[in-house]
PDB file of C-alpha atoms in Angstrom:
ATOM      1  CA  MET A   1      23.734   9.579  -1.366  1.00 40.00           C
ATOM      2  CA  PRO A   2      22.031   9.342   2.060  1.00 45.00           C
ATOM      3  CA  ASP A   3      20.259   6.117   2.926  1.00 55.00           C
ATOM      4  CA  ASN A   4      16.511   6.807   2.920  1.00 59.00           C
ATOM      5  CA  VAL A   5      14.966   4.959   5.840  1.00 57.00           C
ATOM      6  CA  ASN A   6      11.273   4.249   5.648  1.00 64.00           C
ATOM      7  CA  TYR A   7       9.153   2.757   8.410  1.00 67.00           C
ATOM      8  CA  TYR A   8       6.040   0.689   8.000  1.00 74.00           C
ATOM      9  CA  ILE A   9       3.472  -0.565  10.444  1.00 75.00           C
ATOM     10  CA  ILE A  10       2.349  -4.039   9.507  1.00 81.00           C
ATOM     11  CA  LYS A  11       0.041  -6.438  11.294  1.00 80.00           C
ATOM     12  CA  LYS A  12       1.707  -9.404  12.947  1.00 82.00           C
ATOM     13  CA  LYS A  13      -0.226 -11.927  10.856  1.00 87.00           C
ATOM     14  CA  ALA A  14       1.371 -10.554   7.657  1.00 89.00           C
ATOM     15  CA  LEU A  15       4.973 -10.915   8.855  1.00 89.00           C
ATOM     16  CA  PRO A  16       7.161 -13.863   7.845  1.00 91.00           C
ATOM     17  CA  GLU A  17       7.738 -16.208  10.764  1.00 93.00           C
ATOM     18  CA  VAL A  18      11.469 -15.435  10.899  1.00 94.00           C
ATOM     19  CA  PHE A  19      10.760 -11.818  11.927  1.00 92.00           C
ATOM     20  CA  LEU A  20       8.535 -12.943  14.783  1.00 92.00           C
ATOM     21  CA  LYS A  21      11.169 -15.404  15.947  1.00 93.00           C
ATOM     22  CA  VAL A  22      13.829 -12.677  15.925  1.00 93.00           C
ATOM     23  CA  VAL A  23      11.598 -10.532  18.164  1.00 90.00           C
ATOM     24  CA  GLU A  24      11.027 -13.531  20.436  1.00 91.00           C
ATOM     25  CA  ALA A  25      14.777 -14.200  20.640  1.00 92.00           C
ATOM     26  CA  LYS A  26      15.419 -10.548  21.544  1.00 89.00           C
ATOM     27  CA  LYS A  27      12.835 -10.805  24.334  1.00 86.00           C
ATOM     28  CA  LEU A  28      14.545 -13.929  25.676  1.00 89.00           C
ATOM     29  CA  LEU A  29      17.865 -12.096  25.776  1.00 86.00           C
ATOM     30  CA  GLU A  30      16.372  -9.006  27.436  1.00 80.00           C
ATOM     31  CA  SER A  31      14.592 -11.077  30.093  1.00 82.00           C
ATOM     32  CA  GLU A  32      17.737 -13.172  30.614  1.00 82.00           C
ATOM     33  CA  LYS A  33      15.815 -16.373  29.905  1.00 85.00           C
ATOM     34  CA  ALA A  34      18.605 -16.944  27.403  1.00 82.00           C
ATOM     35  CA  MET A  35      22.106 -15.813  28.298  1.00 86.00           C
ATOM     36  CA  THR A  36      23.638 -16.003  24.825  1.00 91.00           C
ATOM     37  CA  ILE A  37      22.432 -15.368  21.306  1.00 92.00           C
ATOM     38  CA  GLN A  38      23.045 -19.028  20.513  1.00 93.00           C
ATOM     39  CA  GLU A  39      20.754 -20.100  23.377  1.00 93.00           C
ATOM     40  CA  ALA A  40      18.055 -17.660  22.254  1.00 92.00           C
ATOM     41  CA  VAL A  41      18.076 -18.709  18.590  1.00 94.00           C
ATOM     42  CA  ASP A  42      18.107 -22.383  19.567  1.00 94.00           C
ATOM     43  CA  GLN A  43      15.023 -21.833  21.732  1.00 94.00           C
ATOM     44  CA  VAL A  44      13.046 -20.094  18.974  1.00 95.00           C
ATOM     45  CA  GLY A  45      14.329 -22.241  16.108  1.00 96.00           C
ATOM     46  CA  ILE A  46      16.225 -19.850  13.840  1.00 95.00           C
ATOM     47  CA  SER A  47      19.834 -19.533  12.771  1.00 95.00           C
ATOM     48  CA  ARG A  48      22.255 -17.019  14.240  1.00 93.00           C
ATOM     49  CA  SER A  49      22.679 -15.492  10.781  1.00 95.00           C
ATOM     50  CA  SER A  50      18.905 -14.836  10.572  1.00 93.00           C
ATOM     51  CA  PHE A  51      19.018 -13.226  14.002  1.00 93.00           C
ATOM     52  CA  TYR A  52      21.938 -10.968  13.066  1.00 92.00           C
ATOM     53  CA  LYS A  53      20.389 -10.116   9.695  1.00 93.00           C
ATOM     54  CA  TYR A  54      17.135  -8.805  11.199  1.00 91.00           C
ATOM     55  CA  LYS A  55      17.850  -7.899  14.841  1.00 87.00           C
ATOM     56  CA  ASP A  56      18.311  -4.182  14.164  1.00 82.00           C
ATOM     57  CA  THR A  57      15.366  -3.863  11.791  1.00 83.00           C
ATOM     58  CA  ILE A  58      12.391  -5.443  13.612  1.00 85.00           C
ATOM     59  CA  PHE A  59      10.881  -4.110  16.817  1.00 74.00           C
ATOM     60  CA  PRO A  60       7.503  -4.549  18.479  1.00 72.00           C
ATOM     61  CA  PHE A  61       5.298  -1.521  17.857  1.00 64.00           C
ATOM     62  CA  TYR A  62       5.072  -0.622  21.532  1.00 57.00           C
ATOM     63  CA  GLU A  63       8.834  -0.697  22.120  1.00 53.00           C
ATOM     64  CA  ASN A  64      10.279   2.739  22.925  1.00 49.00           C
ATOM     65  CA  ILE A  65       6.921   4.454  22.512  1.00 54.00           C
ATOM     66  CA  ARG A  66       6.426   5.715  26.086  1.00 55.00           C
ATOM     67  CA  GLY A  67       6.204   9.511  26.207  1.00 66.00           C
ATOM     68  CA  LYS A  68       5.222   9.611  22.558  1.00 81.00           C
ATOM     69  CA  THR A  69       2.040  10.348  20.682  1.00 86.00           C
ATOM     70  CA  ILE A  70       0.194   7.950  18.416  1.00 88.00           C
ATOM     71  CA  THR A  71      -2.553   8.990  16.030  1.00 91.00           C
ATOM     72  CA  ILE A  72      -5.231   6.467  15.187  1.00 92.00           C
ATOM     73  CA  GLY A  73      -7.773   6.607  12.367  1.00 93.00           C
ATOM     74  CA  LEU A  74     -11.066   4.741  12.713  1.00 94.00           C
ATOM     75  CA  LYS A  75     -14.273   4.106  10.831  1.00 95.00           C
ATOM     76  CA  MET A  76     -17.131   3.542  13.212  1.00 96.00           C
ATOM     77  CA  ASP A  77     -20.896   3.432  13.312  1.00 96.00           C
ATOM     78  CA  ASP A  78     -22.749   6.571  14.310  1.00 94.00           C
ATOM     79  CA  GLU A  79     -24.376   5.076  17.401  1.00 94.00           C
ATOM     80  CA  PRO A  80     -25.154   6.765  20.713  1.00 94.00           C
ATOM     81  CA  GLY A  81     -22.516   5.864  23.288  1.00 94.00           C
ATOM     82  CA  LEU A  82     -19.997   4.233  20.927  1.00 95.00           C
ATOM     83  CA  LEU A  83     -17.565   7.163  21.094  1.00 94.00           C
ATOM     84  CA  ALA A  84     -17.899   7.179  24.890  1.00 95.00           C
ATOM     85  CA  LYS A  85     -17.055   3.442  24.996  1.00 95.00           C
ATOM     86  CA  LEU A  86     -14.030   4.035  22.804  1.00 94.00           C
ATOM     87  CA  LEU A  87     -12.768   6.916  24.959  1.00 94.00           C
ATOM     88  CA  ASN A  88     -13.360   4.938  28.158  1.00 93.00           C
ATOM     89  CA  ASN A  89     -11.432   2.060  26.646  1.00 91.00           C
ATOM     90  CA  ILE A  90      -8.430   4.310  26.067  1.00 92.00           C
ATOM     91  CA  ALA A  91      -8.776   5.871  29.532  1.00 91.00           C
ATOM     92  CA  ASN A  92      -8.811   2.395  31.118  1.00 91.00           C
ATOM     93  CA  TYR A  93      -5.274   1.920  29.799  1.00 90.00           C
ATOM     94  CA  ASN A  94      -4.233   5.255  31.331  1.00 89.00           C
ATOM     95  CA  ALA A  95      -3.420   6.924  28.016  1.00 89.00           C
ATOM     96  CA  ASN A  96      -3.977  10.670  27.642  1.00 89.00           C
ATOM     97  CA  ILE A  97      -6.276  11.737  24.803  1.00 92.00           C
ATOM     98  CA  LEU A  98      -4.852  14.862  23.134  1.00 93.00           C
ATOM     99  CA  THR A  99      -7.164  15.460  20.166  1.00 95.00           C
ATOM    100  CA  ILE A 100     -10.330  14.032  18.684  1.00 96.00           C
ATOM    101  CA  HIS A 101     -11.710  14.835  15.254  1.00 96.00           C
ATOM    102  CA  GLN A 102     -14.875  13.194  14.000  1.00 94.00           C
ATOM    103  CA  SER A 103     -16.366  13.743  10.570  1.00 93.00           C
ATOM    104  CA  ILE A 104     -20.069  14.151   9.951  1.00 94.00           C
ATOM    105  CA  PRO A 105     -21.377  10.603   9.532  1.00 94.00           C
ATOM    106  CA  ILE A 106     -22.213   9.520   6.002  1.00 95.00           C
ATOM    107  CA  ASN A 107     -24.529   6.536   5.621  1.00 95.00           C
ATOM    108  CA  GLY A 108     -24.291   5.970   9.373  1.00 94.00           C
ATOM    109  CA  VAL A 109     -20.476   5.703   9.438  1.00 95.00           C
ATOM    110  CA  ALA A 110     -18.126   8.352  10.837  1.00 95.00           C
ATOM    111  CA  ASN A 111     -14.400   8.782  10.369  1.00 96.00           C
ATOM    112  CA  LEU A 112     -12.576   9.519  13.593  1.00 95.00           C
ATOM    113  CA  THR A 113      -8.999  10.619  14.152  1.00 96.00           C
ATOM    114  CA  ILE A 114      -7.700  10.500  17.689  1.00 95.00           C
ATOM    115  CA  SER A 115      -4.253  11.400  19.038  1.00 93.00           C
ATOM    116  CA  VAL A 116      -3.164   9.726  22.248  1.00 91.00           C
ATOM    117  CA  GLU A 117      -0.200  10.510  24.477  1.00 89.00           C
ATOM    118  CA  VAL A 118       1.436   7.354  25.768  1.00 85.00           C
ATOM    119  CA  LEU A 119       2.445   7.874  29.395  1.00 83.00           C
ATOM    120  CA  PRO A 120       4.873   5.837  31.509  1.00 78.00           C
ATOM    121  CA  THR A 121       1.829   4.335  33.236  1.00 82.00           C
ATOM    122  CA  THR A 122      -0.017   3.510  30.006  1.00 83.00           C
ATOM    123  CA  GLY A 123      -0.774  -0.134  29.362  1.00 77.00           C
ATOM    124  CA  ASP A 124       0.376  -2.107  26.346  1.00 80.00           C
ATOM    125  CA  ILE A 125      -0.408  -0.262  23.099  1.00 81.00           C
ATOM    126  CA  GLU A 126      -1.179  -3.525  21.309  1.00 82.00           C
ATOM    127  CA  ASP A 127      -3.811  -4.295  23.957  1.00 85.00           C
ATOM    128  CA  ILE A 128      -5.369  -0.854  23.490  1.00 87.00           C
ATOM    129  CA  ILE A 129      -5.607  -1.346  19.721  1.00 88.00           C
ATOM    130  CA  ARG A 130      -7.069  -4.844  20.151  1.00 88.00           C
ATOM    131  CA  SER A 131      -9.648  -3.588  22.656  1.00 91.00           C
ATOM    132  CA  ILE A 132     -10.742  -0.822  20.279  1.00 92.00           C
ATOM    133  CA  GLU A 133     -10.937  -3.278  17.367  1.00 91.00           C
ATOM    134  CA  SER A 134     -13.180  -5.556  19.419  1.00 91.00           C
ATOM    135  CA  LEU A 135     -15.819  -2.872  20.030  1.00 94.00           C
ATOM    136  CA  ASP A 136     -19.084  -3.509  18.177  1.00 94.00           C
ATOM    137  CA  GLY A 137     -19.468  -0.744  15.627  1.00 95.00           C
ATOM    138  CA  VAL A 138     -15.760  -0.161  14.955  1.00 95.00           C
ATOM    139  CA  HIS A 139     -15.114  -1.256  11.375  1.00 91.00           C
ATOM    140  CA  GLN A 140     -11.547  -0.224  10.725  1.00 89.00           C
ATOM    141  CA  ILE A 141      -8.606   1.004  12.753  1.00 90.00           C
ATOM    142  CA  LYS A 142      -5.264   2.229  11.417  1.00 88.00           C
ATOM    143  CA  ILE A 143      -2.264   3.675  13.140  1.00 85.00           C
ATOM    144  CA  LEU A 144      -1.652   6.846  11.145  1.00 85.00           C
ATOM    145  CA  ALA A 145       1.359   8.304  12.923  1.00 80.00           C
ATOM    146  CA  ARG A 146       3.762   7.773  15.753  1.00 75.00           C
ATOM    147  CA  GLU A 147       5.677  10.771  17.047  1.00 74.00           C
TER     148      GLU A 147
END
């Protein structure tokens, strides 16, 4: 029977600390701030067995996403200029907007789906999401798909 692999996107604050430390150890190895796995795990405070157990299963969201498309779902207030601020925010990170779909606002709140192409020159995806979340009038943001 084939192994069914499922992927989930989960906010950092919901992850157990060991997963975050594994990601940190991998970054130390990639940046050569740690030359061995033992040095990396010692620096972040986890065991080698924890590192080996999770190293192939946890990756930052933005890793290997360049040249891909992400689709974001939002709930936002129906206010003049808010959509323009959101689009400018994405443009400031040099991401290419592919599609936009906005529902008719109900009770002053619209649902928006936006697909963004991540280019080699695009800034950090996490920063883009955080900047959108910080806009006044944006109530909810979810990453719906990553292709």
